[in-house]
Coordinates of C-alpha atoms in Angstrom, one line a residue:
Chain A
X1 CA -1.1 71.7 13.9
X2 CA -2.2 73.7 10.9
X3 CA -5.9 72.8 9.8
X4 CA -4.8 72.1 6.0
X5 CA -8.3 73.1 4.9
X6 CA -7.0 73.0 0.8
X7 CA -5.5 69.0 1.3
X8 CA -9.4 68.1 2.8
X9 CA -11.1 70.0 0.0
X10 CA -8.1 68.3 -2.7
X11 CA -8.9 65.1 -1.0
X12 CA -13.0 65.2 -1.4
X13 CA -12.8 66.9 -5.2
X14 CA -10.8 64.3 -6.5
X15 CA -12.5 61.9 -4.8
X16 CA -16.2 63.3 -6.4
X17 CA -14.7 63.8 -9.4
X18 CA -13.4 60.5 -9.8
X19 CA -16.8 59.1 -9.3
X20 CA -18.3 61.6 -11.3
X21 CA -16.6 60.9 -14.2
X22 CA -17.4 57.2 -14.0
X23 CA -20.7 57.6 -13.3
X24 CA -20.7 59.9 -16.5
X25 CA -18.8 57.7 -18.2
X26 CA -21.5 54.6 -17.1
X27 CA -24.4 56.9 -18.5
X28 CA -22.7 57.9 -21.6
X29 CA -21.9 54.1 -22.7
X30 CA -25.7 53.4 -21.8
X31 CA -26.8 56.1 -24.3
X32 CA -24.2 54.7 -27.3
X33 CA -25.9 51.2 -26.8
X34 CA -29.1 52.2 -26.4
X35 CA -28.8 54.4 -29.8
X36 CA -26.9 51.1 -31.3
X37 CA -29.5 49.2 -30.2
X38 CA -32.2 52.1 -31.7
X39 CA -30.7 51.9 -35.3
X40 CA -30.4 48.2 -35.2
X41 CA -34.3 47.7 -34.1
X42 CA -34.9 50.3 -37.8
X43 CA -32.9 47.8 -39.8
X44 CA -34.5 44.4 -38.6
X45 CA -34.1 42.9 -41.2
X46 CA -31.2 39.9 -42.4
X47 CA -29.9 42.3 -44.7
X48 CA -30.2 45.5 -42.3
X49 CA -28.3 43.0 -40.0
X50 CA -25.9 42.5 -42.1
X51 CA -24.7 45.9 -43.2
X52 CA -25.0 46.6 -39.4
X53 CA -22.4 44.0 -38.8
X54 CA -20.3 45.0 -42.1
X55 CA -20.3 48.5 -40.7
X56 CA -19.3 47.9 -37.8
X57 CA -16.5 45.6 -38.7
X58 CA -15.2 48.4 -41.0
X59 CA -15.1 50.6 -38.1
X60 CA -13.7 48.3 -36.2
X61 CA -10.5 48.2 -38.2
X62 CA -10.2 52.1 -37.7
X63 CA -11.2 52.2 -34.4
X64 CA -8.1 51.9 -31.6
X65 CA -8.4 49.9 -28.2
X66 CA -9.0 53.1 -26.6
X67 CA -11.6 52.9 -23.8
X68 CA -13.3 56.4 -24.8
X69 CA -15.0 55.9 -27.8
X70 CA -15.6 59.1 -29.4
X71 CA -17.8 57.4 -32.7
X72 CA -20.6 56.4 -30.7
X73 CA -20.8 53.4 -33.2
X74 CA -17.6 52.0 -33.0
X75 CA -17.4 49.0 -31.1
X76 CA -15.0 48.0 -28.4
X77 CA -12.3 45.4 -29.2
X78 CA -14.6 42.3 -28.2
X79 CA -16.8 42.5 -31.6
X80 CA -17.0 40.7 -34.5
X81 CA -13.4 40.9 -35.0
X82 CA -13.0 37.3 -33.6
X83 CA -13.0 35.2 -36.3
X84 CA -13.0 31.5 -35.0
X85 CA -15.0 32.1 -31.1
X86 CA -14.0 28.9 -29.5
X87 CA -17.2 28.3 -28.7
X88 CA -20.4 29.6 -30.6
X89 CA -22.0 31.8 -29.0
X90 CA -21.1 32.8 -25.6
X91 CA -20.8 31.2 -23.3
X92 CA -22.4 27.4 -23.7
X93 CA -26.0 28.2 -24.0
X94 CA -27.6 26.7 -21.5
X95 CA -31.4 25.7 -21.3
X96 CA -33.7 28.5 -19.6
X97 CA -30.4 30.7 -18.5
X98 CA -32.0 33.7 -20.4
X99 CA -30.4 36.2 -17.9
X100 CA -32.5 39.4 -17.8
X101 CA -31.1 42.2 -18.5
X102 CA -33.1 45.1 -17.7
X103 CA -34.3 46.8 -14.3
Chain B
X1 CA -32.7 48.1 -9.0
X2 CA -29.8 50.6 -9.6
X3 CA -32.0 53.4 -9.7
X4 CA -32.9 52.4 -6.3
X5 CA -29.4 52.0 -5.1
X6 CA -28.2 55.3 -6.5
X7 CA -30.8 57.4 -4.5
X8 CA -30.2 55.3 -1.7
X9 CA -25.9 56.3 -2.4
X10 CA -27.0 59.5 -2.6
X11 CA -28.5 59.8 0.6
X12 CA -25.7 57.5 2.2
X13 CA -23.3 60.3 1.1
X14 CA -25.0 63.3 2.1
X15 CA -25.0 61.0 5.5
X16 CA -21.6 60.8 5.2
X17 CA -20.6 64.5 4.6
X18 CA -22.7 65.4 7.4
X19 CA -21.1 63.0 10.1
X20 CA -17.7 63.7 8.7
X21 CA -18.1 67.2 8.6
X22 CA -20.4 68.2 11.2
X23 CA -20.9 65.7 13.7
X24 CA -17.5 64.1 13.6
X25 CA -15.2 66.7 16.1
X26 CA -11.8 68.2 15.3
X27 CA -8.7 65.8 15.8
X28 CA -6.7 66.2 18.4
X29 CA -3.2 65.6 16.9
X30 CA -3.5 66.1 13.5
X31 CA -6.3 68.6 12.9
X32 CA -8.9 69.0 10.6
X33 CA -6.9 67.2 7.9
X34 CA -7.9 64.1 9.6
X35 CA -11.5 64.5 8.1
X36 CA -10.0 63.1 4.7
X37 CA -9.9 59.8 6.9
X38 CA -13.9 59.5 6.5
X39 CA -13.3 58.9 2.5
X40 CA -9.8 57.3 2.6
X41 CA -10.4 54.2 4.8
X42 CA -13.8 53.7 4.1
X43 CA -12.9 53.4 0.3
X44 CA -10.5 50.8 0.4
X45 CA -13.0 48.7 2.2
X46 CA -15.9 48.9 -0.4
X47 CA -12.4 48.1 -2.7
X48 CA -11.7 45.0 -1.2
X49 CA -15.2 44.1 -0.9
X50 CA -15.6 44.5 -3.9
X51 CA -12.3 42.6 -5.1
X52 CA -14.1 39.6 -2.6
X53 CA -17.4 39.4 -4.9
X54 CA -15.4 39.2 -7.8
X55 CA -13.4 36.3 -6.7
X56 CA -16.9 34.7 -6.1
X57 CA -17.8 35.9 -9.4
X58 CA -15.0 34.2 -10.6
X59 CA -15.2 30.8 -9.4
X60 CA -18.8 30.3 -9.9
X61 CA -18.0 31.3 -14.2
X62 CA -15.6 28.8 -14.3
X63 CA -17.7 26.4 -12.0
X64 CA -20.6 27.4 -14.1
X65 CA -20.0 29.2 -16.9
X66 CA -22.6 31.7 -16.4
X67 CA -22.5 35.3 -18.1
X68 CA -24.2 37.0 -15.2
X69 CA -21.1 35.7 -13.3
X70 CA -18.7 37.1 -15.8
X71 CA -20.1 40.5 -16.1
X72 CA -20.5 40.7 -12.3
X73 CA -16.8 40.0 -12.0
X74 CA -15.9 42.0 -14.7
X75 CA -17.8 45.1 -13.3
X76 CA -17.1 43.9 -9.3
X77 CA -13.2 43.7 -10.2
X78 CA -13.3 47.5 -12.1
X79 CA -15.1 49.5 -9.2
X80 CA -13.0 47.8 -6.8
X81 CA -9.9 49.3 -8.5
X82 CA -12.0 52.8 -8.7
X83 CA -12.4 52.5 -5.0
X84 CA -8.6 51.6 -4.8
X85 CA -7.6 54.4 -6.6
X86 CA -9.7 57.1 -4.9
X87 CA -8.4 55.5 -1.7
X88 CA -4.2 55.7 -3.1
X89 CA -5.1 59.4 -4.1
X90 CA -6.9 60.2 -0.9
X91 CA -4.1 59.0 0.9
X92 CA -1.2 60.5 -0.7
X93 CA -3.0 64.1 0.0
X94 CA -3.3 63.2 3.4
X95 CA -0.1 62.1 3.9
X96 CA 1.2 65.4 2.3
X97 CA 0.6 67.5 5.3
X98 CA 0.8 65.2 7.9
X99 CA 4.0 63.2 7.0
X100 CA 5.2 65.7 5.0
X101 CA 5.7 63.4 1.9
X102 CA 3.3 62.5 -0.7
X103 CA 4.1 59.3 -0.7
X104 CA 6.3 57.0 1.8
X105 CA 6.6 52.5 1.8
X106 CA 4.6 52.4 4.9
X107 CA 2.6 49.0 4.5
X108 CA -0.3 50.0 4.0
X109 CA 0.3 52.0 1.1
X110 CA 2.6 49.6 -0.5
X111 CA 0.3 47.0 0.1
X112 CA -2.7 49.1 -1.3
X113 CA -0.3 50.3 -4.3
X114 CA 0.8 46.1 -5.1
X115 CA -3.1 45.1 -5.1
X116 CA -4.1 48.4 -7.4
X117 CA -1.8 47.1 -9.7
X118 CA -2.7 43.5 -9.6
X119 CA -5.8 44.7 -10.9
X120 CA -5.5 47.2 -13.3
X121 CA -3.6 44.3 -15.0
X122 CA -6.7 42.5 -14.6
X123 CA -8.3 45.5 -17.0
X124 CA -5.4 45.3 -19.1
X125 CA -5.9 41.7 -19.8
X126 CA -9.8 41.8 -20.7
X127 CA -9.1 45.0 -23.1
X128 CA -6.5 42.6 -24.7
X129 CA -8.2 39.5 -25.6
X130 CA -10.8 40.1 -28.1
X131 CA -12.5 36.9 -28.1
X132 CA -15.5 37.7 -25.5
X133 CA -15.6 33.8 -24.1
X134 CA -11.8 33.3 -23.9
X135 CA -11.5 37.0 -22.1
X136 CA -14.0 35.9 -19.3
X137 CA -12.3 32.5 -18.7
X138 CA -8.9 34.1 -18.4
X139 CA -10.1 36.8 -16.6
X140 CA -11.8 34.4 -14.3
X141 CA -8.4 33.0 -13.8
X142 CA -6.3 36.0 -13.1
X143 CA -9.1 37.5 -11.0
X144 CA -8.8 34.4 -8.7
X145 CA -5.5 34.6 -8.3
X146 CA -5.2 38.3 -8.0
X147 CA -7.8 38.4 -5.1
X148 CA -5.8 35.3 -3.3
X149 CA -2.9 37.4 -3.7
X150 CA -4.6 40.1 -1.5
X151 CA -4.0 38.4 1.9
X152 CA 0.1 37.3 0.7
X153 CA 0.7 40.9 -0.2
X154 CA -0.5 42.0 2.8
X155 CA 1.7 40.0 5.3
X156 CA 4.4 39.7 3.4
X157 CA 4.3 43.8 3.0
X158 CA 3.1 44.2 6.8
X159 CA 6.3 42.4 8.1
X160 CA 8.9 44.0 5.9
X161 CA 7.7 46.6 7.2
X162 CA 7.3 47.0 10.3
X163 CA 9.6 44.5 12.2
X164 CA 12.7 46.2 12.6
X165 CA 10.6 49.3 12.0
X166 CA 9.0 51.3 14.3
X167 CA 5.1 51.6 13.9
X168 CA 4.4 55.3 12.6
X169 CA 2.9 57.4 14.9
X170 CA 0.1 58.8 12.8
X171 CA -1.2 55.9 11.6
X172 CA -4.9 56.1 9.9
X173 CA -7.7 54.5 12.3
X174 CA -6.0 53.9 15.3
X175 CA -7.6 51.3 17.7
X176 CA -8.8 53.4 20.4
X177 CA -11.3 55.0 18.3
X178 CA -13.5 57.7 19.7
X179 CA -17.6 56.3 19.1
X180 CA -18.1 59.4 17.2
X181 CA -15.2 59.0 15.3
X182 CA -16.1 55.4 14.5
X183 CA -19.6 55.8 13.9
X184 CA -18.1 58.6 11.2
X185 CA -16.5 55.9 9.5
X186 CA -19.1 53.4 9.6
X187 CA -21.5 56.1 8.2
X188 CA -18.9 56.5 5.3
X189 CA -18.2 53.4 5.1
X190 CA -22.1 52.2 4.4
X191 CA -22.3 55.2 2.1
X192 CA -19.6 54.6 0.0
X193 CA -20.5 51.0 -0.4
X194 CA -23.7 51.7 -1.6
X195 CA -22.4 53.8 -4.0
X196 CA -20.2 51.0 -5.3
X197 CA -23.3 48.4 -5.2
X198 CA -25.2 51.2 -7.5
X199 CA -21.6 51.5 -9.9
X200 CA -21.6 47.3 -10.1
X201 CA -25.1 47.5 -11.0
X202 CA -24.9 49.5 -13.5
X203 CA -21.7 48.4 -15.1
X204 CA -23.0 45.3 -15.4
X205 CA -26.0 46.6 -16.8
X206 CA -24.1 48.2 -19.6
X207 CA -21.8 44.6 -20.3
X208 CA -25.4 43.0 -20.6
X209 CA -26.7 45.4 -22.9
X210 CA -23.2 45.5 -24.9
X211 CA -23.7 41.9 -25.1
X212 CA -27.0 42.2 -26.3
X213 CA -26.6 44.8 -28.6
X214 CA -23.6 42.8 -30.7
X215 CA -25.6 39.4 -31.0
Chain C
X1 CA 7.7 14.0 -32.9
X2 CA 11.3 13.7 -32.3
X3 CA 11.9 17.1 -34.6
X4 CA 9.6 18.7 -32.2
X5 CA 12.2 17.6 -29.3
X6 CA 15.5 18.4 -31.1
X7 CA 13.2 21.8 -31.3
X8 CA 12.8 22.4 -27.6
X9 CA 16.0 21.4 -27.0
X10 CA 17.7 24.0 -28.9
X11 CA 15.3 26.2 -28.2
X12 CA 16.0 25.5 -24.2
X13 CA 19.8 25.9 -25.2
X14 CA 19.2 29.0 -26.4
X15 CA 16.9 30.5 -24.0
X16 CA 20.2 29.2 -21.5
X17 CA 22.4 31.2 -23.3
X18 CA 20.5 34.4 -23.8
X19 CA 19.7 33.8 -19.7
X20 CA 23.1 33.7 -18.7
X21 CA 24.3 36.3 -20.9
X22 CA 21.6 38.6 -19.8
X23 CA 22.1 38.3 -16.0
X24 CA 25.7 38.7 -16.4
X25 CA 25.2 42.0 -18.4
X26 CA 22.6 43.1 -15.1
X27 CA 25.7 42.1 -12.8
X28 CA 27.5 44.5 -14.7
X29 CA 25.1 47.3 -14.6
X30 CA 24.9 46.5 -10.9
X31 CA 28.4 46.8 -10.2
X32 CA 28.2 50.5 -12.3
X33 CA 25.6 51.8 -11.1
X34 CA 26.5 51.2 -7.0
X35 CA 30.0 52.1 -8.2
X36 CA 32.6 51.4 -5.2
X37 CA 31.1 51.5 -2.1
X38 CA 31.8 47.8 -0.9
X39 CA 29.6 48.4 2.3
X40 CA 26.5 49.6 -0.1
X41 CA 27.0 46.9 -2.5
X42 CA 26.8 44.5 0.6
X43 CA 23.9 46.0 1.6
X44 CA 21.7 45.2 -1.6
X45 CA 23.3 42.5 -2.4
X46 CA 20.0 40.0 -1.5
X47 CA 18.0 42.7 -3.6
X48 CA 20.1 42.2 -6.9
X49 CA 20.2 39.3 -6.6
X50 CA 16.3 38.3 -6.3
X51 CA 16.2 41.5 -9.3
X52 CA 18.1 39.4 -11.3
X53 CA 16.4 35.8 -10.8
X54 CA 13.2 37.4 -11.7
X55 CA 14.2 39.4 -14.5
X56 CA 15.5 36.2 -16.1
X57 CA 12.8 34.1 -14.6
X58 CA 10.2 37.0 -16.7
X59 CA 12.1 36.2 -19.5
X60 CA 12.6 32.3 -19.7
X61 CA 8.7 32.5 -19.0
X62 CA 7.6 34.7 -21.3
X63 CA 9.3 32.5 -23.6
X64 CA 7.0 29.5 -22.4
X65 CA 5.1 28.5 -25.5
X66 CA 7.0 29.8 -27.8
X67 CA 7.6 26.4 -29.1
X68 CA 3.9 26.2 -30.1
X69 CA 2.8 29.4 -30.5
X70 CA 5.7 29.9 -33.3
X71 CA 4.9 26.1 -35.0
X72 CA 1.2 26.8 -34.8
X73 CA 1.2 23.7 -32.3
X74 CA -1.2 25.5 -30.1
X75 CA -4.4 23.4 -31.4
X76 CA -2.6 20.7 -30.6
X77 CA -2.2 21.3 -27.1
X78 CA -6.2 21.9 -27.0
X79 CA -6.8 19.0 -28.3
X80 CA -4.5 16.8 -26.1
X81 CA -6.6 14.3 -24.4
X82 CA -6.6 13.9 -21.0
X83 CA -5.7 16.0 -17.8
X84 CA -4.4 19.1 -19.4
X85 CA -2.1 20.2 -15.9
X86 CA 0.3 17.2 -16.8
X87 CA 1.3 19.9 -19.7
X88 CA 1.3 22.2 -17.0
X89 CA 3.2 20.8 -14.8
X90 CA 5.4 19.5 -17.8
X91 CA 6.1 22.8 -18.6
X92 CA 6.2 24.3 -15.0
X93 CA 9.3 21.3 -14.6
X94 CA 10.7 22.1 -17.9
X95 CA 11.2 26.3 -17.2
X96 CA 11.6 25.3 -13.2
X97 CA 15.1 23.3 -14.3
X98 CA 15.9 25.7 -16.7
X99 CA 15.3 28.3 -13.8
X100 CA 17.4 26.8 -11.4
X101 CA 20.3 26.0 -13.7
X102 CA 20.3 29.8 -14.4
X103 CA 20.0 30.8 -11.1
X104 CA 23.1 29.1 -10.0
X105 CA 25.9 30.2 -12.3
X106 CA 24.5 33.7 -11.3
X107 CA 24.9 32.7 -8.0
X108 CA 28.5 31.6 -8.6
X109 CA 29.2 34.9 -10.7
X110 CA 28.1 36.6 -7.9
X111 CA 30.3 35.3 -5.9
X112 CA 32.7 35.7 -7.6
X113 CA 32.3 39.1 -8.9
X114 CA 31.4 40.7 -5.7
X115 CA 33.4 38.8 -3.6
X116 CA 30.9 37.1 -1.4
X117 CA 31.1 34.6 1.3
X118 CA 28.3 32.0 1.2
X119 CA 30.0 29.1 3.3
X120 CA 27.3 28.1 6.0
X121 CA 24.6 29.9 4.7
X122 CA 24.8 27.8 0.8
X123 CA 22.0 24.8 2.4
X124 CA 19.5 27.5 3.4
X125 CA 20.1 29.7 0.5
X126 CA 19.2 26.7 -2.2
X127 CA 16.4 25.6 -0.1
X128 CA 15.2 29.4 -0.2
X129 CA 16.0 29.6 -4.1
X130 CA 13.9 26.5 -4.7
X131 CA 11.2 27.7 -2.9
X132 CA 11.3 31.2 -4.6
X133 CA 11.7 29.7 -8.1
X134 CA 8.8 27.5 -7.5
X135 CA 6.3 30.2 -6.9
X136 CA 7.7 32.2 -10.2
X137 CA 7.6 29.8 -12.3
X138 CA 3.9 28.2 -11.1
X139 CA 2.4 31.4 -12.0
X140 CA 4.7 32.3 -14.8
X141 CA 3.6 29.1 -16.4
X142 CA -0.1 30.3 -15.7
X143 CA 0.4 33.3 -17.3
X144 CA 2.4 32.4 -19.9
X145 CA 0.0 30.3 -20.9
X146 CA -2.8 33.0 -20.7
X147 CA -0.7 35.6 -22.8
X148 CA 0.4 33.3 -25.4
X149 CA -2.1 34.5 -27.9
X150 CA -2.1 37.6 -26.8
X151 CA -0.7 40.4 -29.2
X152 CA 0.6 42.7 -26.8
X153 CA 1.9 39.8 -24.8
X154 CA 5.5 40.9 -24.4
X155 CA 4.5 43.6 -22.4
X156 CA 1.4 42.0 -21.0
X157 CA 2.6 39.3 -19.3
X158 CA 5.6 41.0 -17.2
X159 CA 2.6 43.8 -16.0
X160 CA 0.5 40.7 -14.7
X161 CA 3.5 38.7 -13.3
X162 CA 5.6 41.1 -10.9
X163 CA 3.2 42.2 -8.9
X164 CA 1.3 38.8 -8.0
X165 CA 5.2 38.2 -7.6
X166 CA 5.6 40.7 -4.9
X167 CA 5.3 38.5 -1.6
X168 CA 7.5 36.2 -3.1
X169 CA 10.0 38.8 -4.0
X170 CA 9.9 40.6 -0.7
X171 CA 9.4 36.7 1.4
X172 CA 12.8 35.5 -0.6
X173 CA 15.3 38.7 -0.5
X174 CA 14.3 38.7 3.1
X175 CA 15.3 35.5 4.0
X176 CA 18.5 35.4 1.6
X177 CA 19.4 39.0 3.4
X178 CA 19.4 37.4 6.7
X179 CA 21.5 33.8 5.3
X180 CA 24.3 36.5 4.0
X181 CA 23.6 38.3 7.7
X182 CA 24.4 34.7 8.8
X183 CA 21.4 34.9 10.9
X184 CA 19.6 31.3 12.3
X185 CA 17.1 30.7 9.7
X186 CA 14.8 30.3 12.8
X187 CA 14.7 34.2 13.0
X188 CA 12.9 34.4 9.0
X189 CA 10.6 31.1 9.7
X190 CA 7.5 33.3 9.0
X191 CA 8.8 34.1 5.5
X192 CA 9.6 30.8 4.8
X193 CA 6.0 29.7 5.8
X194 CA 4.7 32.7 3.8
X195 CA 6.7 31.5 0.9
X196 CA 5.4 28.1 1.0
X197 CA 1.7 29.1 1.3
X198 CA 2.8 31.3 -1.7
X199 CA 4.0 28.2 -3.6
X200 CA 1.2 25.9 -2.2
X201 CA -1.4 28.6 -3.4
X202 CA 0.3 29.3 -6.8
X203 CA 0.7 25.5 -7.7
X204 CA -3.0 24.6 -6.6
X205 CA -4.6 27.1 -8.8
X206 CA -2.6 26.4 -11.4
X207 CA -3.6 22.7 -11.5
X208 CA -7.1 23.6 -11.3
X209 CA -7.2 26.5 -13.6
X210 CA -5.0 25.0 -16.1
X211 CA -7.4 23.2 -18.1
X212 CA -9.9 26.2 -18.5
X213 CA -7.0 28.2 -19.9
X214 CA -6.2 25.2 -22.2
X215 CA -10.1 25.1 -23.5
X216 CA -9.3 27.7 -26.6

């Protein structure tokens, strides 16, 4: 039987760049938050929170459910765009369950 | 932690290209298209593995209502299907020169096929609710019964399939497995899964830090 | 709370109607699209006929809550004291009957329409119906539930039905394939015990998961 050298090297690329892209993907989500997170820490104040929220409402209503965000603001669909949470906060705060986030 | 984990994949899948590719020999039957065998199988283990810790995942959100839970299912349940995908695509090339169709309703593949679905309906339904505390209780649900699905699919596929049906004759990890053969696959197989433990990390590094960022 | 029951009443009699009428336009499109060929026909006929339970079953199902998603009831089912899975298994009954009712008269127009003999094989098919309909309907009132306030839940909760549907789909054709086959129903005992581990499965996560679905 042939070898079929091109179906093993099909096989492996799509496989790598499968992974790649979600890796990608995982780093360039990272870096949107992390500048979110940047521009938030600026404006610490109430009002700064506010307008942080406002503006990212507003963008919310122009932004689509599409995974890839382009606008590294925009938000993904679970934001502020829930008007009554069932629950405040989330989930039910529990005593001492600060969970930590970075490594 | 992930950092860790990622130079650890890394090294796991140079491991893995080197036993694949240079210590694993040539086939006998099927040639050296069998070597796509050392991604395909290994993957949909790490999948299903990784479906299993988002059942857990699951169960102890709704038992407990934990975020950590949540976001472990959430990220568990989305590099699974990854892992699923690579596996269906993997296969599909494989099956190209070797059966000489892309595809075919061998059980394995349908089965594979029924659960990848299963779950990117599980994506679907997080994208859809908006409400962040709502979407994890639901997707707690659905990601239960999804992952009990798993072993029903699987019988239920198996025996339409193959009684009445004679077993195909190349069929992807036979039993009598040559030790370097296996030990190929197990070298994979440990690689690959650390390279889904290093994606899980990080995914649910980013939910966290999503969640952080909109408080 | 007697308006709300003339409600679902009509509203069952119309989801009836629109049923019926829908599976008799598939056994139309059945018929066209296998044209003639008697020995085909015969051949797929357990398939269409599952196809056609389920499509109506996705339906009716999808139409679950309508009731209180339309009459913005569904804060009152949240706030409903007590054990929410008796409105699970309320509704689960309520689309089960409605289910079965349906699945009969397409049974009967399929008979009659393509000229099948059912004769011994009528006791194993209903006990292989029932235990079909039960699994689609346990997690189509799941689901239902789930999508209900959903936007895109029309096309939502079909994608997250069929294929948790699939061993249920393949476990009753199979056995309704070899009833028509007149086969002993000994020969497709392992589907029925797959199907009732299905149902078994199906129905205990509903009743434990039902309440957490109900919370908001």
């Amino acid at each position: 039987m042939p070898d079929n050298w091109t179906f093993v090297a099909a096989a492996y690329t799509i496989a790598a760049l499968a992974f790649g892209t979600y890796w990608r993907w995982l780093n360039r989500k990272e870096r949107e938050i992390n500048a979110l997170r940047g521009r938030h820490d600026t404006g610490r104040t109430t009002a700064g929170r506010d307008t942080a929220r406002r503006d990212a409402a507003v963008r919310d209503d122009r932004s689509t459910a599409v995974r890839n965000d382009q606008d590294p603001a925009v938000r993904s669909d679970r934001t502020s765009r829930s008007r009554q949470p069932s629950m405040p906060g989330h989930p039910r705060p529990e005593p001492g369950s600060n969970p930590s986030i970075q490594q | 932690m992930s950092t860790a984990l990622g130079w650890l994949a890394a090294a796991g899948l140079a491991a893995g290209l080197g036993m694949g590719f240079g210590v694993a020999p040539r086939e006998v039957t099927q040639g050296n298209v069998q070597r796509i065998m050392y991604l395909h199988v290994p993957a949909v283990w790490v999948a299903y593995l990784a479906f299993a810790a988002g059942l857990v995942a699951s169960i102890v959100y709704l038992a407990r209502r934990r975020p950590a839970a949540d976001r472990l299912a959430h990220a568990a349940c989305e590099v699974g299907t990854l892992f699923l995908g690579v596996n269906i695509a993997t296969g599909a090339i494989w099956g190209k020169p070797t059966w000489g169709t892309w595809w075919t309703w061998d059980a394995r593949l349908t089965s594979v096929a029924v659960v990848f679905v299963m779950f990117v309906a599980y994506l679907l339904l997080r994208q859809a609710i908006e409400d962040r505390e709502r979407a994890a209780r639901y997707a707690a649900v659905l990601g239960i019964v999804a992952a009990l699905n798993i072993p029903l699919v699987h019988f239920s596929v198996y025996w339409w399939r193959t009684l009445h049906q004679p077993p195909s004759l190349l069929k992807p990890g036979s039993s009598t497995m040559p030790p370097v053969i296996l030990a190929a696959l197990l070298v994979n197989f440990a690689a690959l899964a650390l390279l889904g433990a290093y994606f899980i990390a990080r995914r649910t590094r980013v939910l966290a830090a999503e969640e952080e960022a909109l408080a | 709370m007697a308006w709300k029951d003339l409600l679902v009443e009509r509203r069952s009699k119309e989801t009836l109607n629109a049923l019926l009428f829908f599976s008799l336009a598939l056994l139309f499109v059945f018929q066209f699209a296998l044209g003639p060929d008697r020995e085909r026909l015969g051949a797929v006929l357990p398939g269409l006929l599952w196809l056609g339970f389920i499509l109506s079953g996705v339906l009716g199902l999808g139409r679950a809550f309508l009731v209180e998603r339309e009459n913005d009831c569904w804060e009152g089912l949240l706030l409903t004291p007590g054990d929410k899975s008796a409105i699970y298994l309320g509704k689960l009954a309520g689309s089960l009957a409605l289910m079965l009712v349906v699945e009969a008269l397409v049974l009967a127009l399929f008979v009659v329409f393509f000229n099948v003999d059912l004769g011994p094989a009528l006791p194993g098919l209903a006990l292989v119906i029932v235990l079909g309909t039960i699994g689609v309907a346990a997690v189509g009132t799941l689901f239902a539930a789930m999508t209900a306030q959903v936007r895109a839940r029309e096309l939502l909760f079909p994608v997250l039905l069929l294929p948790v549907l699939v061993p249920v789909l393949l476990g009753t054709v199979k056995v309704t394939e070899a009833l028509l086959l007149r086969e002993p129903l000994a020969d497709v005992a392992h589907w029925l015990k797959l199907l009732v581990a299905a149902d078994v499965v199906y129905l205990a996560i509903g009743l434990l998961t039902f309440d957490v679905i109900l919370e908001g």
